[in-house]
CSV table of C-alpha atoms in Angstrom, one decimal:
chain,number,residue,atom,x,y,z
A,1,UNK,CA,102.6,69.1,117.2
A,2,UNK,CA,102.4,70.2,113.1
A,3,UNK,CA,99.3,68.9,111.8
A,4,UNK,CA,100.0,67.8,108.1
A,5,UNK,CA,97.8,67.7,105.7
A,6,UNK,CA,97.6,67.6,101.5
A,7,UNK,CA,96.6,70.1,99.2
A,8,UNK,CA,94.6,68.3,96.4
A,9,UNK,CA,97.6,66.3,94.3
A,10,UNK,CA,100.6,69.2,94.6
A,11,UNK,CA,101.1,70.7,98.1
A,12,UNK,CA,101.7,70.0,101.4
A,13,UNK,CA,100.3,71.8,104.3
A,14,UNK,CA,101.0,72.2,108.1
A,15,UNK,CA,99.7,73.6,110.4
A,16,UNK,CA,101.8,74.5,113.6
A,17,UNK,CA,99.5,76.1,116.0
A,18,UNK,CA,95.9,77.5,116.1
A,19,UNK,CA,97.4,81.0,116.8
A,20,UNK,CA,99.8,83.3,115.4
A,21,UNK,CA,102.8,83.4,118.1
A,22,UNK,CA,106.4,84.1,117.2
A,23,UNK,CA,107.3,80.1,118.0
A,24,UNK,CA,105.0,79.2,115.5
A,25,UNK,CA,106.1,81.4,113.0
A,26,UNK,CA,109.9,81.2,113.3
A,27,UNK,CA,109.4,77.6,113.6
A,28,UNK,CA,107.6,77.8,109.9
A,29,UNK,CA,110.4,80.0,108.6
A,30,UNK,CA,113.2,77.8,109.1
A,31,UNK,CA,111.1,74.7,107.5
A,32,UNK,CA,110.3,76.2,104.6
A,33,UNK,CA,114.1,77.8,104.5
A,34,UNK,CA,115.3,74.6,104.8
A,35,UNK,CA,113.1,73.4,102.1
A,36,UNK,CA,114.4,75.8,99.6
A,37,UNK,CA,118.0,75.0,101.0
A,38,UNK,CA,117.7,71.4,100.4
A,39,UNK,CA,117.0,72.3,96.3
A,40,UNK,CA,114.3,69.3,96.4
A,41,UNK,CA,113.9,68.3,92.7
A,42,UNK,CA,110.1,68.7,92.1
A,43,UNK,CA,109.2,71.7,94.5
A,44,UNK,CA,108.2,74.5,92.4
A,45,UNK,CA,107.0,76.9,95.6
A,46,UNK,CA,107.4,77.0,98.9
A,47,UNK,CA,105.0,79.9,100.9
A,48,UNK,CA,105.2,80.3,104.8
A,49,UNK,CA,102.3,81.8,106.5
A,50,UNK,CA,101.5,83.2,109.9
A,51,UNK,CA,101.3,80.2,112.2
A,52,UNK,CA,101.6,77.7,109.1
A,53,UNK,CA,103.2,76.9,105.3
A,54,UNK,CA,102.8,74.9,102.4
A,55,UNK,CA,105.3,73.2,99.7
A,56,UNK,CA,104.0,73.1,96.4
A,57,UNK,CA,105.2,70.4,94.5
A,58,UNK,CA,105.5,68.3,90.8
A,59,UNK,CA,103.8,64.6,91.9
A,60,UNK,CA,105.4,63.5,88.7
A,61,UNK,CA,108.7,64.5,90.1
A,62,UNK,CA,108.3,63.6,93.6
A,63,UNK,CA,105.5,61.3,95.1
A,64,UNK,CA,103.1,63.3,97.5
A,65,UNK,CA,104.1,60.7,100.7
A,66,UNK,CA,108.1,61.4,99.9
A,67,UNK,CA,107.9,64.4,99.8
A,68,UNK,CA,106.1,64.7,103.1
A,69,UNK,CA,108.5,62.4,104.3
A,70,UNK,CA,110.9,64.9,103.2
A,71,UNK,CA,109.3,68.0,105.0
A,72,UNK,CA,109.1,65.9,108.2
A,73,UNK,CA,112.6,65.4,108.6
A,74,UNK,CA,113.3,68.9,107.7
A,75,UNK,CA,111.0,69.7,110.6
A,76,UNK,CA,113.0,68.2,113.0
A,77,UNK,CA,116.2,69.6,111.7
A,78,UNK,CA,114.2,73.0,112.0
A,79,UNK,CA,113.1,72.3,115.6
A,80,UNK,CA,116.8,72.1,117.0
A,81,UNK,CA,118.7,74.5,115.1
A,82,UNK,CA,118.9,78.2,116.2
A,83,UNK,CA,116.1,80.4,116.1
A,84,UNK,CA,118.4,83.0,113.9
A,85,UNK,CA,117.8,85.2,110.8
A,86,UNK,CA,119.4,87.5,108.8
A,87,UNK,CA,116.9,90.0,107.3
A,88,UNK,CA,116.1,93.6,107.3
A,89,UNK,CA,114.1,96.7,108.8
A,90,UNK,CA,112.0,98.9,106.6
A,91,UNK,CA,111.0,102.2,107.7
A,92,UNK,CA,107.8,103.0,106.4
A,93,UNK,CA,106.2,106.5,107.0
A,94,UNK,CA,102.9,106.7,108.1
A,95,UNK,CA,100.3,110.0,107.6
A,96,UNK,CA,97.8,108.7,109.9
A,97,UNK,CA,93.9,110.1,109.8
A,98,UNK,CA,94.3,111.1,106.1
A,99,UNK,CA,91.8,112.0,103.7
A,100,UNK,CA,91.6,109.5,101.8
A,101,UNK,CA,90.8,106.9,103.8
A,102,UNK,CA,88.5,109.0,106.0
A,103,UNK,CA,86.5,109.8,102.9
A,104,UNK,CA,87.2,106.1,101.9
A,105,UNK,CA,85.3,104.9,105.7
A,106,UNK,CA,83.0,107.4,105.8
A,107,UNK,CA,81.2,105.9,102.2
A,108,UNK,CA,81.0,102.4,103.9
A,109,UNK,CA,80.0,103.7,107.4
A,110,UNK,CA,76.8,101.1,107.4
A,111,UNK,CA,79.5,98.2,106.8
A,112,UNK,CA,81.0,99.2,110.5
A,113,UNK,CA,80.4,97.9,113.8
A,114,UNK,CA,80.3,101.5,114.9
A,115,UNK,CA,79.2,104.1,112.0
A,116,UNK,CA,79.4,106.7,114.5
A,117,UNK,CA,83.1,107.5,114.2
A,118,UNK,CA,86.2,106.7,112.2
A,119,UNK,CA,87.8,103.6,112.1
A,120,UNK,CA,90.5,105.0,114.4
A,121,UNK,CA,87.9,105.7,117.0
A,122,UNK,CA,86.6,102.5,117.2
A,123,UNK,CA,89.5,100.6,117.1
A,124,UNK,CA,90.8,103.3,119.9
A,125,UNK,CA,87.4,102.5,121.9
A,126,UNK,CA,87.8,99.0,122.3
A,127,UNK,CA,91.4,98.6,122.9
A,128,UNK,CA,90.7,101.3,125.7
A,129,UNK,CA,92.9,104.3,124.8
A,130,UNK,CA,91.4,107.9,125.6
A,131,UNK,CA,92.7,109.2,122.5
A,132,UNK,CA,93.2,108.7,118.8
A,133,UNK,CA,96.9,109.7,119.3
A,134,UNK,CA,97.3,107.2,121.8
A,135,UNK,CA,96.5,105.0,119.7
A,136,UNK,CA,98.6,105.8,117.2
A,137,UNK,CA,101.7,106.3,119.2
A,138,UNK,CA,101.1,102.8,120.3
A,139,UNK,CA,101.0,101.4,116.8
A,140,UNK,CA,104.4,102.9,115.6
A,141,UNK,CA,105.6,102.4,118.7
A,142,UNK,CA,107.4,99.3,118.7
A,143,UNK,CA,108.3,97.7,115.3
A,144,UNK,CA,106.4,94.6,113.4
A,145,UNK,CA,107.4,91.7,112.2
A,146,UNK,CA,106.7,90.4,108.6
A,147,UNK,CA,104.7,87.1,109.3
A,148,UNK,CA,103.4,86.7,105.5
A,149,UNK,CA,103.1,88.1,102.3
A,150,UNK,CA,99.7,87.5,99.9
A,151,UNK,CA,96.2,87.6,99.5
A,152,UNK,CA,96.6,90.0,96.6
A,153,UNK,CA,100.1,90.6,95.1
A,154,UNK,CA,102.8,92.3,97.2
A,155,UNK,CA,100.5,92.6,100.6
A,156,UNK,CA,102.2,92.2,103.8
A,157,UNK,CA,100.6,90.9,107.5
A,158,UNK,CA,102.0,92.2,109.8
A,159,UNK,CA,102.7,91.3,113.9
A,160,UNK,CA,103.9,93.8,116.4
A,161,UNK,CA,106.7,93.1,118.7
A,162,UNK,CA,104.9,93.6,121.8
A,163,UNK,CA,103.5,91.1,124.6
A,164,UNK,CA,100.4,89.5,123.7
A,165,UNK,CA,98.5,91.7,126.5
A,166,UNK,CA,99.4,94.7,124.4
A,167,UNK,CA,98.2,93.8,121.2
A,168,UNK,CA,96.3,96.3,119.2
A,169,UNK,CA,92.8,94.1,118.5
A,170,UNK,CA,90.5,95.0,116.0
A,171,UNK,CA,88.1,93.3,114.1
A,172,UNK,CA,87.1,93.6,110.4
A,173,UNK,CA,84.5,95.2,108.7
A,174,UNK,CA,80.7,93.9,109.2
A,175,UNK,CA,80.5,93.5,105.7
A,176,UNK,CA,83.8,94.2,103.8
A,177,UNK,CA,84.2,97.7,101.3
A,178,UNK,CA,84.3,98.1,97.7
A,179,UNK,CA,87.1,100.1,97.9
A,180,UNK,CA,90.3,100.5,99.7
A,181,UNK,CA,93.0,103.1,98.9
A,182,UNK,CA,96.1,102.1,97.6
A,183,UNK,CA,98.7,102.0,100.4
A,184,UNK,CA,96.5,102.4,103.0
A,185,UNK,CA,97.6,101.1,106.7
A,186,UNK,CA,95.1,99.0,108.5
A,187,UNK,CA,94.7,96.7,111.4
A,188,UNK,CA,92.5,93.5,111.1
A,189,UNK,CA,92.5,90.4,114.2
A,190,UNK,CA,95.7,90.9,116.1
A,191,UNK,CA,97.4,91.4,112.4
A,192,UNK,CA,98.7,95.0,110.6
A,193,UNK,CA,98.6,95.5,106.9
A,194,UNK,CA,99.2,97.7,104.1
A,195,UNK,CA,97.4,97.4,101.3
A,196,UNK,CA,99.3,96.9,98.2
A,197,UNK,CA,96.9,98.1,95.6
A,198,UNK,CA,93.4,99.2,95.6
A,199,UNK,CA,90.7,97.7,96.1
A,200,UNK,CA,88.3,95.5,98.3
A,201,UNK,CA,88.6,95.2,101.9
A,202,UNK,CA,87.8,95.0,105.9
A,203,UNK,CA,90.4,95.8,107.8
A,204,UNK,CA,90.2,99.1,109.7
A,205,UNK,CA,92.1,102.0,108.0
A,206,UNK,CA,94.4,104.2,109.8
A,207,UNK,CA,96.5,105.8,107.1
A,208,UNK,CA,98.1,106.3,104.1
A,209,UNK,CA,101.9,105.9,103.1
A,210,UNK,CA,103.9,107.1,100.4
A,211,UNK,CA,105.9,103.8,100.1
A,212,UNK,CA,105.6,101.9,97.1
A,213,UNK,CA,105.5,98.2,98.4
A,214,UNK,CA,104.6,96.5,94.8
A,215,UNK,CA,105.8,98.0,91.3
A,216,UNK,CA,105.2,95.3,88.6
A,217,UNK,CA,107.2,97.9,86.5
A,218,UNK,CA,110.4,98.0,88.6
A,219,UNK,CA,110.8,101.8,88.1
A,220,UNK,CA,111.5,102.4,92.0
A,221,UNK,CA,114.8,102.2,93.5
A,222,UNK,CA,114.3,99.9,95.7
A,223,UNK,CA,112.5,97.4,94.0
A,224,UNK,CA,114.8,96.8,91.4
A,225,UNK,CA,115.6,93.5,92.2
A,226,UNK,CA,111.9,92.4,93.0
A,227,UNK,CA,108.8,93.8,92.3
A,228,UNK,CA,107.8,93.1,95.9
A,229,UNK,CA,109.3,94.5,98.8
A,230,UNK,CA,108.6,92.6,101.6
A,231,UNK,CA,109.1,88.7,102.2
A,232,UNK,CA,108.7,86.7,105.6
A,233,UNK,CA,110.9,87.7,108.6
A,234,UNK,CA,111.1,91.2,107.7
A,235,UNK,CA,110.6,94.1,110.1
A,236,UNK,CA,108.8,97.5,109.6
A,237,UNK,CA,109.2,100.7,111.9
A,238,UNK,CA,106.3,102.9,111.5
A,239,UNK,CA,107.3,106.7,111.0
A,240,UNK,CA,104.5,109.4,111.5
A,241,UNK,CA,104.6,111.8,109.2
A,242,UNK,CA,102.5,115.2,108.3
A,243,UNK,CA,100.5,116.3,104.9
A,244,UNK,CA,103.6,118.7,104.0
A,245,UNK,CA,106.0,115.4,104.2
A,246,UNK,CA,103.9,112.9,103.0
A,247,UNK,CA,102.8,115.2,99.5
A,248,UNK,CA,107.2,115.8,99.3
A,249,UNK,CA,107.8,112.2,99.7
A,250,UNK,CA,105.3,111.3,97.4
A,251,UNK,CA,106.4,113.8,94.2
A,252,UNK,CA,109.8,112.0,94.9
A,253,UNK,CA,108.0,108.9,94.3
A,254,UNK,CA,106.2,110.1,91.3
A,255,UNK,CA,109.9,111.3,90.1
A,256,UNK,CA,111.5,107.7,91.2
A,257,UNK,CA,113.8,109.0,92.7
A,258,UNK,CA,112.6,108.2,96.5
A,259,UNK,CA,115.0,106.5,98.9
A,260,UNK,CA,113.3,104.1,100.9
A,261,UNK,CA,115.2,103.0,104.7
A,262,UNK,CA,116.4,99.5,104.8
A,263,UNK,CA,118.6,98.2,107.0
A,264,UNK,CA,120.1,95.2,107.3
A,265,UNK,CA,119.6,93.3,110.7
A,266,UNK,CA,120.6,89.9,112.7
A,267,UNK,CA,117.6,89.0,114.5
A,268,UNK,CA,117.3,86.3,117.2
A,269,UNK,CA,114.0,84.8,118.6
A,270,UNK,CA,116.1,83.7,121.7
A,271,UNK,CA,117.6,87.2,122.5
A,272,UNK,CA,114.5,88.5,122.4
A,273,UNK,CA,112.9,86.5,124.6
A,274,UNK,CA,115.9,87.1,127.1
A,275,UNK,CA,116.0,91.0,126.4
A,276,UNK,CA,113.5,92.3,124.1
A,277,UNK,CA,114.0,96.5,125.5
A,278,UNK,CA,117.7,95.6,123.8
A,279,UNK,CA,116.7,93.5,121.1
A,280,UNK,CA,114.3,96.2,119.3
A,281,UNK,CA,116.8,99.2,120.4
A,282,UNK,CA,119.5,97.2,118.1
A,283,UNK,CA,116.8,96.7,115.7
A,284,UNK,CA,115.5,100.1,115.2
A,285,UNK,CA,119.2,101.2,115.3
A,286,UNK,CA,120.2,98.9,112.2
A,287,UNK,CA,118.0,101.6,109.6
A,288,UNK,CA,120.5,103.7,108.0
């Protein structure tokens, strides 16, 4: 059951479930969808999360208990409609055990749980795979799912579509670094992430990508219309790529003139459950 609760005078929060699962985020998505659907007059902002979302609203517009009112109906509308979206698939190339980040972890090696290795060996330790490459294949192995978009401007969390067993498990940095490179892949909880600028942070790197996921300046291609690129209910396909492909890609992004792989893509939560194999294969077949 959503546990609802307000947000000082101008938001609404609920919380679906105490864990990120793909119920309780699809079940988030199609509230707040059908929040923004409904053109409420007095919501200004409407964010879902990972296993929750809030509604931002005007309480001079719309008083706090109608519009939670509001958002409970919409739930149950939510709750027996399909469990459909129409979204997209990003490729994003990946050159793992770069060297930025490994001179990035080696200056904060006393903030680690392990300051004997990389962040890739620990992270390979406890999730129990002999190597570093098994590690990786396993990350870009199946795709991930978008299941939020914030903390700092443009930065996505992201879930992989595997079973819950599978997980890559990582936890965050003793005491978080200084410094993060900008773009850099990393794996905190249960939950991806690619940082969208530099700065602080404790999630354990893996690599770097050439991507450009925020441009305030609009300059790339594909962010013309938005100076983000992902939103909620996304998907990403890792691509591992080597030093020769990531320096080409990125003069190509320095020339804006890089053409980032996006597909579009029907995705059901149902025909997952029923055939996920087939359900990724059709996803990973929508990139162009």
């Amino acid at each position: 059951m959503t546990r609802y609760a307000f947000g000082g005078d101008e938001h609404v929060y609920g919380e679906l479930a105490p864990e990120m699962s793909l119920d309780a985020f699809f079940k988030g998505l199609s509230i707040t969808n059908l929040v923004r659907e409904a053109k409420i007059k007095g919501v200004t902002e409407v964010c879902a999360a990972n296993a929750s979302f809030q509604v931002r609203f005007d309480p001079d517009v719309i008083k706090p208990d109608d519009m939670l009112a509001l958002v409970k109906e919409l739930e149950e509308e939510a709750e027996h409609g399909p469990q459909l979206i129409e979204t997209r698939i990003v490729e994003v190339p990946v050159f793992y055990e770069d060297p930025w980040t490994y001179e990035t972890l080696m200056r904060f090696r006393e903030r680690h749980q392990d300051p004997s290795g990389t962040d890739l060996d620990y992270t390979r330790k406890i999730n129990g795979y002999a190597t570093n490459a098994e590690l990786i294949a396993a990350h870009h192995g199946t795709p991930w799912i978008i299941s939020m978009v914030g903390f700092v401007a443009g930065l996505p969390w992201l879930y992989q579509l595997v079973e819950r067993e599978k997980q890559i498990q990582s936890p965050k940095y003793l005491r978080p670094r200084t410094d993060t490179p900008k773009l850099c892949v990393a794996h905190g909880g249960a939950f991806g992430s690619i940082y969208s600028v530099r700065g602080a942070g404790g999630y354990q790197m893996f690599g770097v990508t050439p991507l450009p996921i925020y441009d305030p300046s609009q300059t790339q291609p594909h962010l013309k219309e938005n100076m983000v690129l992902f939103k909620p209910g996304d998907f990403v396909r890792y691509r591992p790529i080597d030093r020769a492909t990531y320096d080409a890609m990125a003069a190509e992004v320095e020339a804006c003139r890089f053409e980032a792989r996006i597909g579009k893509v029907r995705f059901s939560l149902d025909e997952y459950k029923a055939d996920r194999l087939g359900t990724i294969r059709k996803l990973e077949g929508a990139l162009p």
